[in-house]
mmCIF file of C-alpha atoms in Angstrom:
data_model
loop_
_atom_site.group_PDB
_atom_site.id
_atom_site.type_symbol
_atom_site.label_atom_id
_atom_site.label_comp_id
_atom_site.label_asym_id
_atom_site.label_seq_id
_atom_site.Cartn_x
_atom_site.Cartn_y
_atom_site.Cartn_z
ATOM 1 C CA MET A 253 -22.280 -6.432 -11.243
ATOM 2 C CA THR A 254 -22.694 -10.385 -11.826
ATOM 3 C CA THR A 255 -22.136 -13.341 -9.255
ATOM 4 C CA ALA A 256 -19.961 -15.844 -10.777
ATOM 5 C CA PRO A 257 -21.616 -19.278 -11.004
ATOM 6 C CA PRO A 258 -20.486 -22.781 -9.101
ATOM 7 C CA ALA A 259 -17.112 -23.355 -9.747
ATOM 8 C CA HIS A 260 -17.327 -27.533 -9.631
ATOM 9 C CA ASP A 261 -19.572 -27.333 -12.678
ATOM 10 C CA ASP A 262 -16.789 -25.868 -15.292
ATOM 11 C CA LEU A 263 -13.531 -26.818 -13.889
ATOM 12 C CA ALA A 264 -11.164 -26.831 -16.254
ATOM 13 C CA PRO A 265 -7.459 -29.377 -16.153
ATOM 14 C CA LEU A 266 -5.010 -28.022 -17.975
ATOM 15 C CA ASP A 267 -1.751 -29.878 -18.205
ATOM 16 C CA ASP A 268 -0.015 -27.163 -19.545
ATOM 17 C CA PHE A 269 0.168 -23.101 -18.693
ATOM 18 C CA LEU A 270 2.243 -20.764 -20.399
ATOM 19 C CA LEU A 271 1.427 -16.885 -21.170
ATOM 20 C CA PRO A 272 4.436 -15.795 -23.191
ATOM 21 C CA LEU A 273 4.923 -12.155 -22.198
ATOM 22 C CA PRO A 274 6.307 -9.218 -23.666
ATOM 23 C CA ASP A 275 10.198 -9.037 -23.870
ATOM 24 C CA ALA A 276 10.972 -7.149 -20.870
ATOM 25 C CA GLY A 277 13.311 -4.907 -22.890
ATOM 26 C CA ASP A 278 16.882 -3.091 -21.491
ATOM 27 C CA GLY A 279 15.803 -0.738 -19.930
ATOM 28 C CA LEU A 280 17.004 0.702 -16.657
ATOM 29 C CA ARG A 281 12.818 -0.576 -15.341
ATOM 30 C CA ALA A 282 14.402 -3.851 -17.384
ATOM 31 C CA ARG A 283 17.217 -4.370 -14.446
ATOM 32 C CA ARG A 284 15.360 -3.897 -11.453
ATOM 33 C CA ARG A 285 13.198 -6.064 -12.538
ATOM 34 C CA ALA A 286 16.281 -9.050 -13.045
ATOM 35 C CA ALA A 287 17.371 -8.218 -9.835
ATOM 36 C CA GLU A 288 13.813 -8.584 -8.003
ATOM 37 C CA ARG A 289 13.628 -12.060 -9.821
ATOM 38 C CA ARG A 290 17.160 -13.411 -8.762
ATOM 39 C CA ARG A 291 16.374 -11.347 -5.011
ATOM 40 C CA ARG A 292 13.886 -13.359 -4.754
ATOM 41 C CA ARG A 293 14.065 -16.623 -6.887
ATOM 42 C CA ILE A 294 10.979 -16.535 -8.107
ATOM 43 C CA ARG A 295 10.648 -20.044 -9.876
ATOM 44 C CA TRP A 296 8.202 -18.870 -12.648
ATOM 45 C CA ALA A 297 6.265 -21.700 -13.691
ATOM 46 C CA ASN A 298 3.934 -20.518 -16.065
ATOM 47 C CA ARG A 299 5.121 -17.667 -18.235
ATOM 48 C CA ALA A 300 8.102 -16.997 -20.053
ATOM 49 C CA ALA A 301 9.210 -13.828 -19.494
ATOM 50 C CA GLY A 302 7.694 -11.328 -17.416
ATOM 51 C CA SER A 303 7.942 -8.197 -15.586
ATOM 52 C CA PHE A 304 7.380 -7.536 -12.506
ATOM 53 C CA ALA A 305 7.632 -4.315 -10.072
ATOM 54 C CA LEU A 306 6.024 -2.417 -7.334
ATOM 55 C CA ALA A 307 5.461 0.849 -5.529
ATOM 56 C CA VAL A 308 3.639 2.838 -3.215
ATOM 57 C CA VAL A 309 3.331 6.203 -2.045
ATOM 58 C CA VAL A 310 3.171 10.121 -2.992
ATOM 59 C CA ALA A 311 2.891 13.248 -4.837
ATOM 60 C CA PHE A 312 0.254 15.935 -3.598
ATOM 61 C CA ALA A 313 0.266 20.555 -3.706
ATOM 62 C CA GLY A 314 -2.449 22.121 -1.391
ATOM 63 C CA PHE A 315 -4.500 19.469 1.143
ATOM 64 C CA ALA A 316 -7.474 17.792 -0.517
ATOM 65 C CA LEU A 317 -9.337 14.503 0.277
ATOM 66 C CA ARG A 318 -9.320 12.051 -2.290
ATOM 67 C CA GLY A 319 -12.078 9.610 -3.287
ATOM 68 C CA SER A 320 -10.919 5.769 -2.420
ATOM 69 C CA PRO A 321 -11.362 2.548 -4.625
ATOM 70 C CA ALA A 322 -12.160 1.232 -0.905
ATOM 71 C CA ARG A 323 -15.360 3.341 -1.636
ATOM 72 C CA THR A 324 -16.557 1.293 -3.917
ATOM 73 C CA ARG A 325 -18.167 -2.038 -2.069
ATOM 74 C CA GLN A 326 -18.474 -5.880 -3.329
ATOM 75 C CA PRO A 327 -22.121 -6.830 -3.307
ATOM 76 C CA ASN A 328 -21.248 -10.569 -3.292
ATOM 77 C CA ALA A 329 -19.592 -10.885 -0.339
ATOM 78 C CA ALA A 330 -21.029 -14.506 1.133
ATOM 79 C CA VAL A 331 -20.708 -16.146 -1.649
ATOM 80 C CA ALA A 332 -16.971 -14.719 -1.075
ATOM 81 C CA ASN A 333 -17.094 -14.982 2.205
ATOM 82 C CA ARG A 334 -16.678 -19.320 1.486
ATOM 83 C CA GLY A 335 -14.042 -21.758 3.731
ATOM 84 C CA GLY A 336 -14.441 -19.757 6.717
ATOM 85 C CA ARG A 337 -12.895 -16.313 6.620
ATOM 86 C CA THR A 338 -14.920 -14.576 9.089
ATOM 87 C CA HIS A 339 -16.189 -10.157 8.044
ATOM 88 C CA ALA A 340 -13.123 -8.077 8.931
ATOM 89 C CA VAL A 341 -15.458 -4.732 11.186
ATOM 90 C CA PRO A 342 -14.939 -1.988 10.139
ATOM 91 C CA VAL A 343 -12.519 0.084 10.978
ATOM 92 C CA PRO A 344 -11.967 4.205 9.554
ATOM 93 C CA ALA A 345 -8.056 4.301 8.473
ATOM 94 C CA LEU A 346 -6.833 7.388 6.853
ATOM 95 C CA VAL A 347 -3.861 7.673 4.255
ATOM 96 C CA LEU A 348 -1.877 10.817 4.913
ATOM 97 C CA ALA A 349 0.610 11.715 2.546
ATOM 98 C CA GLN A 350 3.311 15.416 1.772
ATOM 99 C CA PRO A 351 4.918 16.621 -1.048
ATOM 100 C CA ALA A 352 8.604 17.126 -1.368
ATOM 101 C CA PRO A 353 9.522 19.654 -3.035
ATOM 102 C CA ASP A 354 10.110 17.135 -7.055
ATOM 103 C CA GLY A 355 6.102 16.195 -6.788
ATOM 104 C CA SER A 356 7.031 13.344 -4.788
ATOM 105 C CA ALA A 357 6.189 12.161 -2.020
ATOM 106 C CA ALA A 358 8.213 12.950 1.516
ATOM 107 C CA THR A 359 6.005 12.119 4.011
ATOM 108 C CA LEU A 360 3.783 9.780 3.913
ATOM 109 C CA MET A 361 1.163 7.817 6.948
ATOM 110 C CA LEU A 362 -1.463 5.402 8.159
ATOM 111 C CA VAL A 363 -4.272 6.002 10.319
ATOM 112 C CA SER A 364 -6.482 3.969 11.307
ATOM 113 C CA LEU A 365 -8.941 4.782 14.499
ATOM 114 C CA ASN A 366 -9.543 1.976 17.919
ATOM 115 C CA ALA A 367 -13.649 2.124 18.463
ATOM 116 C CA GLY A 368 -12.389 2.203 22.018
ATOM 117 C CA GLY A 369 -10.235 6.054 21.007
ATOM 118 C CA GLY A 370 -7.103 6.344 20.078
ATOM 119 C CA GLY A 371 -5.125 4.281 17.394
ATOM 120 C CA HIS A 372 -1.985 3.430 15.306
ATOM 121 C CA VAL A 373 -0.155 5.736 12.898
ATOM 122 C CA LEU A 374 1.566 3.482 10.168
ATOM 123 C CA LEU A 375 5.134 5.466 8.679
ATOM 124 C CA VAL A 376 5.787 4.434 4.988
ATOM 125 C CA PRO A 377 9.540 4.818 4.128
ATOM 126 C CA PRO A 378 9.245 6.662 0.208
ATOM 127 C CA GLY A 379 11.284 4.620 -0.999
ATOM 128 C CA THR A 380 9.265 0.657 -0.166
ATOM 129 C CA MET A 381 9.444 -1.409 -3.700
ATOM 130 C CA VAL A 382 6.206 -2.200 -3.945
ATOM 131 C CA GLU A 383 3.255 -3.850 -6.604
ATOM 132 C CA VAL A 384 1.984 -0.796 -8.179
ATOM 133 C CA PRO A 385 -1.488 -2.385 -10.382
ATOM 134 C CA SER A 386 -0.546 -1.589 -14.051
ATOM 135 C CA PHE A 387 2.831 -0.872 -13.424
ATOM 136 C CA GLY A 388 4.531 -2.942 -11.954
ATOM 137 C CA LEU A 389 7.474 -2.780 -8.746
ATOM 138 C CA GLU A 390 8.372 1.355 -8.125
ATOM 139 C CA PRO A 391 9.003 2.797 -5.238
ATOM 140 C CA ILE A 392 6.343 4.053 -3.201
ATOM 141 C CA GLY A 393 6.891 7.658 -3.663
ATOM 142 C CA HIS A 394 6.008 7.756 -7.650
ATOM 143 C CA THR A 395 2.293 6.769 -6.825
ATOM 144 C CA LEU A 396 0.535 9.522 -7.407
ATOM 145 C CA THR A 397 2.225 10.441 -10.628
ATOM 146 C CA LEU A 398 1.492 6.983 -11.395
ATOM 147 C CA GLY A 399 -2.401 7.114 -11.358
ATOM 148 C CA GLY A 400 -3.491 8.867 -8.926
ATOM 149 C CA PRO A 401 -5.100 9.336 -5.383
ATOM 150 C CA SER A 402 -6.592 6.068 -6.434
ATOM 151 C CA LEU A 403 -3.717 3.748 -7.448
ATOM 152 C CA LEU A 404 -1.631 4.786 -3.717
ATOM 153 C CA GLY A 405 -5.276 4.229 -2.179
ATOM 154 C CA ALA A 406 -4.969 0.540 -4.073
ATOM 155 C CA THR A 407 -1.463 0.262 -4.039
ATOM 156 C CA VAL A 408 -1.381 0.410 0.695
ATOM 157 C CA GLU A 409 -4.695 -1.456 0.800
ATOM 158 C CA ASN A 410 -2.633 -4.819 -1.301
ATOM 159 C CA LEU A 411 0.617 -4.042 0.986
ATOM 160 C CA LEU A 412 -0.779 -4.096 4.108
ATOM 161 C CA GLY A 413 -4.582 -5.942 3.191
ATOM 162 C CA VAL A 414 -6.488 -3.139 5.093
ATOM 163 C CA THR A 415 -9.113 -0.907 3.461
ATOM 164 C CA ILE A 416 -8.852 2.143 3.507
ATOM 165 C CA ASP A 417 -11.206 5.964 3.649
ATOM 166 C CA GLY A 418 -9.035 8.285 1.524
ATOM 167 C CA VAL A 419 -5.990 9.763 0.563
ATOM 168 C CA ALA A 420 -5.592 13.550 2.351
ATOM 169 C CA MET A 421 -3.185 15.472 0.953
ATOM 170 C CA ILE A 422 -1.089 18.004 3.494
ATOM 171 C CA ASP A 423 0.820 20.783 2.659
ATOM 172 C CA ASP A 424 3.168 23.378 4.615
ATOM 173 C CA SER A 425 0.399 25.752 5.007
ATOM 174 C CA THR A 426 -1.517 22.469 7.058
ATOM 175 C CA TRP A 427 0.095 21.317 9.197
ATOM 176 C CA THR A 428 1.688 24.340 10.252
ATOM 177 C CA SER A 429 -2.802 25.176 11.274
ATOM 178 C CA LEU A 430 -3.098 21.964 12.888
ATOM 179 C CA VAL A 431 0.585 22.608 15.272
ATOM 180 C CA GLN A 432 -0.306 26.651 16.058
ATOM 181 C CA PRO A 433 -3.197 25.805 19.090
ATOM 182 C CA VAL A 434 -0.506 23.966 21.358
ATOM 183 C CA GLY A 435 2.326 26.364 20.091
ATOM 184 C CA ASP A 436 6.151 25.959 19.849
ATOM 185 C CA VAL A 437 6.984 21.953 20.324
ATOM 186 C CA THR A 438 10.175 20.003 22.779
ATOM 187 C CA VAL A 439 11.267 17.385 20.199
ATOM 188 C CA ASP A 440 13.830 15.130 21.245
ATOM 189 C CA LEU A 441 15.340 14.322 17.819
ATOM 190 C CA PRO A 442 17.313 11.289 17.132
ATOM 191 C CA GLU A 443 19.958 12.906 15.394
ATOM 192 C CA ARG A 444 21.539 16.268 13.569
ATOM 193 C CA VAL A 445 19.226 17.726 11.405
ATOM 194 C CA GLU A 446 20.574 19.742 7.921
ATOM 195 C CA GLN A 447 20.180 21.437 5.319
ATOM 196 C CA GLN A 448 22.340 21.538 1.715
ATOM 197 C CA GLY A 449 21.695 24.340 0.006
ATOM 198 C CA ALA A 450 21.833 25.250 -4.134
ATOM 199 C CA ASP A 451 25.625 25.993 -2.536
ATOM 200 C CA GLY A 452 26.316 22.933 -1.633
ATOM 201 C CA GLN A 453 27.076 24.638 1.632
ATOM 202 C CA VAL A 454 24.926 22.401 4.839
ATOM 203 C CA THR A 455 23.416 24.708 7.139
ATOM 204 C CA VAL A 456 22.191 22.564 10.672
ATOM 205 C CA LEU A 457 18.491 23.257 11.181
ATOM 206 C CA TRP A 458 18.209 21.012 14.526
ATOM 207 C CA GLU A 459 21.694 19.452 16.489
ATOM 208 C CA GLN A 460 20.502 16.267 18.152
ATOM 209 C CA GLY A 461 18.452 15.938 21.487
ATOM 210 C CA ARG A 462 15.976 18.332 22.833
ATOM 211 C CA ASN A 463 15.280 21.268 20.403
ATOM 212 C CA LEU A 464 12.205 23.997 20.101
ATOM 213 C CA VAL A 465 10.093 23.163 17.007
ATOM 214 C CA SER A 466 7.695 25.884 15.613
ATOM 215 C CA PRO A 467 4.398 25.726 14.079
ATOM 216 C CA ALA A 468 5.727 26.940 11.089
ATOM 217 C CA ASP A 469 8.847 24.636 11.041
ATOM 218 C CA VAL A 470 6.511 20.935 11.554
ATOM 219 C CA SER A 471 6.771 20.879 7.977
ATOM 220 C CA ARG A 472 10.426 21.099 7.672
ATOM 221 C CA LEU A 473 11.438 19.496 10.518
ATOM 222 C CA LEU A 474 9.439 16.322 8.772
ATOM 223 C CA GLY A 475 11.162 16.593 4.744
ATOM 224 C CA ALA A 476 14.129 17.666 5.524
ATOM 225 C CA PRO A 477 16.771 14.161 4.489
ATOM 226 C CA ALA A 478 18.711 12.739 7.520
ATOM 227 C CA VAL A 479 21.912 12.822 7.761
ATOM 228 C CA THR A 480 22.007 8.680 7.473
ATOM 229 C CA ASN A 481 19.304 6.959 5.298
ATOM 230 C CA ASP A 482 15.516 7.840 5.105
ATOM 231 C CA LEU A 483 14.510 5.699 8.476
ATOM 232 C CA ALA A 484 16.522 8.119 10.634
ATOM 233 C CA ARG A 485 13.687 11.126 9.200
ATOM 234 C CA LEU A 486 11.601 8.491 10.289
ATOM 235 C CA ALA A 487 12.419 8.683 13.616
ATOM 236 C CA ARG A 488 12.331 11.644 13.187
ATOM 237 C CA GLN A 489 8.390 11.624 12.657
ATOM 238 C CA GLN A 490 7.633 9.598 15.146
ATOM 239 C CA ALA A 491 9.907 11.271 17.934
ATOM 240 C CA PHE A 492 7.537 15.190 17.223
ATOM 241 C CA LEU A 493 4.248 12.349 16.860
ATOM 242 C CA ASP A 494 4.559 11.360 19.654
ATOM 243 C CA VAL A 495 5.164 14.851 21.291
ATOM 244 C CA TRP A 496 1.769 16.641 19.559
ATOM 245 C CA LEU A 497 0.139 13.491 20.145
ATOM 246 C CA ALA A 498 0.319 14.315 24.020
ATOM 247 C CA GLN A 499 -0.034 17.631 24.276
ATOM 248 C CA LEU A 500 -3.350 18.325 22.402
ATOM 249 C CA ARG A 501 -4.431 15.094 24.352
ATOM 250 C CA ARG A 502 -4.350 17.280 27.330
ATOM 251 C CA ASN A 503 -5.989 20.087 24.880
ATOM 252 C CA PRO A 504 -8.346 18.561 22.890
ATOM 253 C CA LEU A 505 -10.250 21.504 22.195
ATOM 254 C CA ALA A 506 -6.801 22.736 20.484
ATOM 255 C CA VAL A 507 -7.249 20.357 17.238
ATOM 256 C CA PRO A 508 -8.834 22.977 14.050
ATOM 257 C CA ARG A 509 -12.134 21.703 12.892
ATOM 258 C CA ASP A 510 -11.446 23.288 9.961
ATOM 259 C CA LYS A 511 -9.521 20.439 8.650
ATOM 260 C CA GLY A 512 -11.825 18.222 7.293
ATOM 261 C CA ASP A 513 -10.843 14.528 7.951
ATOM 262 C CA VAL A 514 -7.344 14.634 8.899
ATOM 263 C CA SER A 515 -9.153 16.823 12.173
ATOM 264 C CA ARG A 516 -11.727 14.260 12.366
ATOM 265 C CA PHE A 517 -9.161 11.235 12.463
ATOM 266 C CA VAL A 518 -6.358 13.484 14.429
ATOM 267 C CA ARG A 519 -9.827 13.875 17.520
ATOM 268 C CA GLY A 520 -9.715 10.346 16.904
ATOM 269 C CA LEU A 521 -6.722 9.456 18.196
ATOM 270 C CA LEU A 522 -6.284 12.212 21.313
ATOM 271 C CA GLY A 523 -9.293 9.007 22.346
ATOM 272 C CA ASN A 524 -6.530 6.683 24.155
ATOM 273 C CA ARG A 525 -3.591 5.708 23.444
ATOM 274 C CA VAL A 526 -0.695 5.776 19.959
ATOM 275 C CA VAL A 527 0.979 3.559 18.999
ATOM 276 C CA VAL A 528 3.455 4.654 16.094
ATOM 277 C CA ASP A 529 5.315 2.541 13.874
ATOM 278 C CA ILE A 530 7.542 2.582 10.743
ATOM 279 C CA LEU A 531 6.583 0.077 8.103
ATOM 280 C CA PRO A 532 8.767 -2.776 8.807
ATOM 281 C CA VAL A 533 11.465 -2.521 5.794
ATOM 282 C CA GLU A 534 15.255 -3.728 4.394
ATOM 283 C CA ALA A 535 17.472 -1.528 2.714
ATOM 284 C CA VAL A 536 18.523 -3.123 -0.893
ATOM 285 C CA GLU A 537 21.132 -2.001 -3.103
ATOM 286 C CA SER A 538 20.001 0.828 -5.861
ATOM 287 C CA GLY A 539 21.869 2.695 -8.573
ATOM 288 C CA GLY A 540 22.243 6.403 -8.627
ATOM 289 C CA GLY A 541 22.671 6.944 -4.599
ATOM 290 C CA ARG A 542 18.666 5.895 -3.814
ATOM 291 C CA GLU A 543 16.962 4.850 -0.815
ATOM 292 C CA LEU A 544 15.485 1.682 -1.672
ATOM 293 C CA TYR A 545 13.652 -0.540 0.711
ATOM 294 C CA SER A 546 12.207 -4.359 0.337
ATOM 295 C CA VAL A 547 8.743 -4.892 2.340
ATOM 296 C CA GLN A 548 8.783 -7.779 5.088
ATOM 297 C CA GLN A 549 5.654 -9.067 4.245
ATOM 298 C CA ALA A 550 5.689 -11.308 7.008
ATOM 299 C CA GLU A 551 6.416 -8.779 9.843
ATOM 300 C CA VAL A 552 4.008 -6.608 7.912
ATOM 301 C CA GLU A 553 1.159 -8.674 8.574
ATOM 302 C CA ALA A 554 2.020 -9.443 12.218
ATOM 303 C CA LEU A 555 1.731 -6.183 13.207
ATOM 304 C CA VAL A 556 -1.582 -5.183 10.831
ATOM 305 C CA ARG A 557 -2.596 -7.590 12.887
ATOM 306 C CA ARG A 558 -0.913 -6.260 15.912
ATOM 307 C CA THR A 559 -2.045 -2.874 15.222
ATOM 308 C CA MET A 560 -5.720 -2.931 13.449
ATOM 309 C CA PRO A 561 -7.271 -6.106 14.736
ATOM 310 C CA GLY A 562 -10.027 -4.894 13.624
ATOM 311 C CA ILE A 563 -9.566 -4.792 9.527
ATOM 312 C CA ALA A 564 -7.125 -7.121 9.407
ATOM 313 C CA ASP A 565 -9.472 -10.333 8.269
ATOM 314 C CA LEU A 566 -5.918 -11.873 7.116
ATOM 315 C CA GLY A 567 -7.872 -15.815 7.706
ATOM 316 C CA SER A 568 -6.312 -18.411 9.275
ATOM 317 C CA SER A 569 -3.708 -19.446 6.102
ATOM 318 C CA GLY A 570 -3.391 -15.910 5.856
ATOM 319 C CA ARG A 571 -3.676 -13.115 2.258
ATOM 320 C CA THR A 572 -4.384 -15.019 -0.458
ATOM 321 C CA ARG A 573 -1.596 -14.689 -2.813
ATOM 322 C CA VAL A 574 -2.754 -13.173 -6.435
ATOM 323 C CA GLN A 575 -1.230 -12.966 -10.448
ATOM 324 C CA VAL A 576 -3.208 -10.714 -11.726
ATOM 325 C CA LEU A 577 -2.377 -10.534 -16.777
ATOM 326 C CA ASN A 578 -4.274 -8.386 -18.544
ATOM 327 C CA GLY A 579 -5.555 -10.220 -21.496
ATOM 328 C CA THR A 580 -7.466 -7.744 -22.822
ATOM 329 C CA GLY A 581 -5.210 -4.370 -23.163
ATOM 330 C CA ALA A 582 -7.826 -2.351 -21.473
ATOM 331 C CA VAL A 583 -5.879 0.615 -19.629
ATOM 332 C CA GLY A 584 -5.823 0.686 -16.032
ATOM 333 C CA LEU A 585 -6.890 -2.842 -15.695
ATOM 334 C CA ALA A 586 -5.093 -4.546 -13.383
ATOM 335 C CA GLN A 587 -5.807 -1.679 -10.938
ATOM 336 C CA ARG A 588 -9.269 -2.528 -11.251
ATOM 337 C CA VAL A 589 -9.006 -5.625 -10.125
ATOM 338 C CA THR A 590 -6.534 -5.066 -7.685
ATOM 339 C CA VAL A 591 -8.667 -2.859 -6.039
ATOM 340 C CA ARG A 592 -11.507 -5.449 -5.967
ATOM 341 C CA LEU A 593 -9.665 -8.720 -4.440
ATOM 342 C CA VAL A 594 -8.109 -6.046 -1.895
ATOM 343 C CA GLN A 595 -11.885 -5.836 -0.758
ATOM 344 C CA PRO A 596 -13.349 -7.636 2.803
ATOM 345 C CA PRO A 597 -14.192 -10.527 2.976
ATOM 346 C CA LEU A 598 -11.765 -11.419 0.327
ATOM 347 C CA ARG A 599 -8.034 -9.085 1.363
ATOM 348 C CA ALA A 600 -6.791 -11.161 -1.132
ATOM 349 C CA ARG A 601 -2.446 -9.916 -1.982
ATOM 350 C CA VAL A 602 -1.642 -9.605 -5.756
ATOM 351 C CA LEU A 603 1.809 -9.726 -5.742
ATOM 352 C CA PHE A 604 2.088 -9.268 -9.986
ATOM 353 C CA THR A 605 0.776 -7.407 -12.716
ATOM 354 C CA ASP A 606 0.901 -8.187 -16.554
ATOM 355 C CA ASN A 607 -0.141 -8.472 -19.827
ATOM 356 C CA ALA A 608 -1.464 -11.872 -20.646
ATOM 357 C CA ASP A 609 0.381 -13.627 -23.992
ATOM 358 C CA ASN A 610 -2.151 -12.089 -25.733
ATOM 359 C CA PHE A 611 -4.983 -9.439 -25.263
ATOM 360 C CA ALA A 612 -8.030 -11.771 -26.638
ATOM 361 C CA HIS A 613 -9.000 -13.222 -24.274
ATOM 362 C CA GLN A 614 -13.085 -13.334 -23.843
ATOM 363 C CA THR A 615 -13.553 -15.625 -20.608
ATOM 364 C CA SER A 616 -11.785 -14.468 -16.941
ATOM 365 C CA GLU A 617 -9.413 -17.752 -16.407
ATOM 366 C CA VAL A 618 -8.954 -18.023 -12.442
ATOM 367 C CA VAL A 619 -5.886 -20.164 -11.928
ATOM 368 C CA PHE A 620 -4.959 -22.175 -9.462
ATOM 369 C CA TYR A 621 -2.144 -25.240 -9.445
ATOM 370 C CA ASP A 622 -2.896 -27.510 -5.972
ATOM 371 C CA ARG A 623 -5.450 -28.541 -5.138
ATOM 372 C CA ARG A 624 -6.070 -27.197 -2.046
ATOM 373 C CA GLN A 625 -6.246 -24.154 -3.241
ATOM 374 C CA GLN A 626 -9.539 -24.258 -5.114
ATOM 375 C CA ALA A 627 -11.031 -23.399 -2.169
ATOM 376 C CA ALA A 628 -9.515 -20.093 -2.448
ATOM 377 C CA ALA A 629 -9.190 -19.403 -6.239
ATOM 378 C CA GLU A 630 -13.225 -20.178 -5.455
ATOM 379 C CA ARG A 631 -13.161 -17.030 -3.424
ATOM 380 C CA VAL A 632 -10.829 -14.982 -6.215
ATOM 381 C CA ARG A 633 -13.516 -15.883 -8.759
ATOM 382 C CA ALA A 634 -16.853 -14.227 -6.671
ATOM 383 C CA ALA A 635 -15.115 -11.323 -5.588
ATOM 384 C CA LEU A 636 -14.230 -11.451 -9.320
ATOM 385 C CA GLY A 637 -17.960 -11.913 -9.979
ATOM 386 C CA VAL A 638 -17.727 -14.296 -13.640
ATOM 387 C CA GLY A 639 -14.827 -16.555 -14.554
ATOM 388 C CA ARG A 640 -14.680 -20.018 -14.603
ATOM 389 C CA LEU A 641 -11.637 -21.794 -12.297
ATOM 390 C CA VAL A 642 -8.422 -23.723 -13.691
ATOM 391 C CA PHE A 643 -6.329 -26.609 -12.334
ATOM 392 C CA SER A 644 -2.649 -26.369 -13.615
ATOM 393 C CA ARG A 645 -1.072 -29.627 -12.842
ATOM 394 C CA ILE A 646 2.280 -27.067 -13.527
ATOM 395 C CA PRO A 647 3.301 -26.714 -10.075
ATOM 396 C CA ASN A 648 3.806 -22.777 -8.470
ATOM 397 C CA ASP A 649 5.146 -21.580 -5.393
ATOM 398 C CA VAL A 650 5.354 -18.059 -5.420
ATOM 399 C CA VAL A 651 1.216 -17.120 -5.953
ATOM 400 C CA ASP A 652 -1.768 -19.448 -5.245
ATOM 401 C CA VAL A 653 -4.383 -18.019 -7.635
ATOM 402 C CA THR A 654 -3.329 -16.363 -11.658
ATOM 403 C CA VAL A 655 -6.160 -14.076 -12.515
ATOM 404 C CA VAL A 656 -6.432 -13.693 -15.959
ATOM 405 C CA VAL A 657 -8.918 -10.574 -17.188
ATOM 406 C CA GLY A 658 -11.532 -11.180 -19.732
ATOM 407 C CA ARG A 659 -13.478 -9.211 -21.161
ATOM 408 C CA ASP A 660 -16.654 -10.783 -19.474
ATOM 409 C CA PHE A 661 -14.786 -8.465 -16.257
ATOM 410 C CA ARG A 662 -16.918 -5.743 -15.203
#
């Protein structure tokens, strides 16, 4: 990759930096975008029209470890590190995903390990709305169907500001194999668990309170819809993980060794204290009876700092907020750029991805709106390895930097 030249020689001030985008249309996605814009009260200072969105998560079958975009690292970290940030310590982190019958994600977990043993498990509601590179705002559960494991990995990294080692798919048989060595598990369930048949008849699987769960039933316990809302189902998952990991800690040899990275991460959790959390979210109104959640970003970043300090190198002023616009028309370009920007030491947060005003941009432009953000813009350009800095005199309080990606990006 080519390192970007010094910034002060090519700073190009602009009185007006407008990037009109294609019309948002009048379908469901357009209405979703409009509702999200109203909710966030975003003042677009540099766009005439826009569509944006979010998403994160999984759909899977069988068990497999997928390569993560995090496996590609930036060689010019020293350049991007200007501005006083310290290097993050690499921390093992693995995404675990279990499919629902319709192929969407029923369960999504991020497992991270501490250097001294133990670690953290973060449960993510499948209905969490996040920015999916190249696709905009979507529920996290749709990510795998939109772009496979690499897109899921990039989206998780962008959402949390962490680097993951991979994405592991877990099916029913995998859960059975993982739990079988310890036998039945007694779980204190926060509410009754039901199952509705095709004829509409409801069957009670487990009552509220203490229940004995066999290894063969673990997958159903974790995936069955909750009586109230999906956050209650995640609380059920949390109750199971607490008890199962406690039993494994008393007998570490019970962890199967034939499940690849999943076995390695489970063993790593047994070395010390494990904290299980649910991603901080808030329910949002949605049509069609779907449960959707918005991310409470400040709480998320505080959680990451507290539970994953080795990978939470967010800088004293938090993560640089970036908008990525595709200026070439290349398919998947926003995803590639996002992967580049969320890696250490920059760890930017890509808020929006969309198309630029046209696809004829030869040179990438890194636009900033406040002179105090010039250093951050320089770090963004250093991470890209190409482009020129552009100062826009039109204020923008939504993002710190806009990247218009040109044909020079490789």
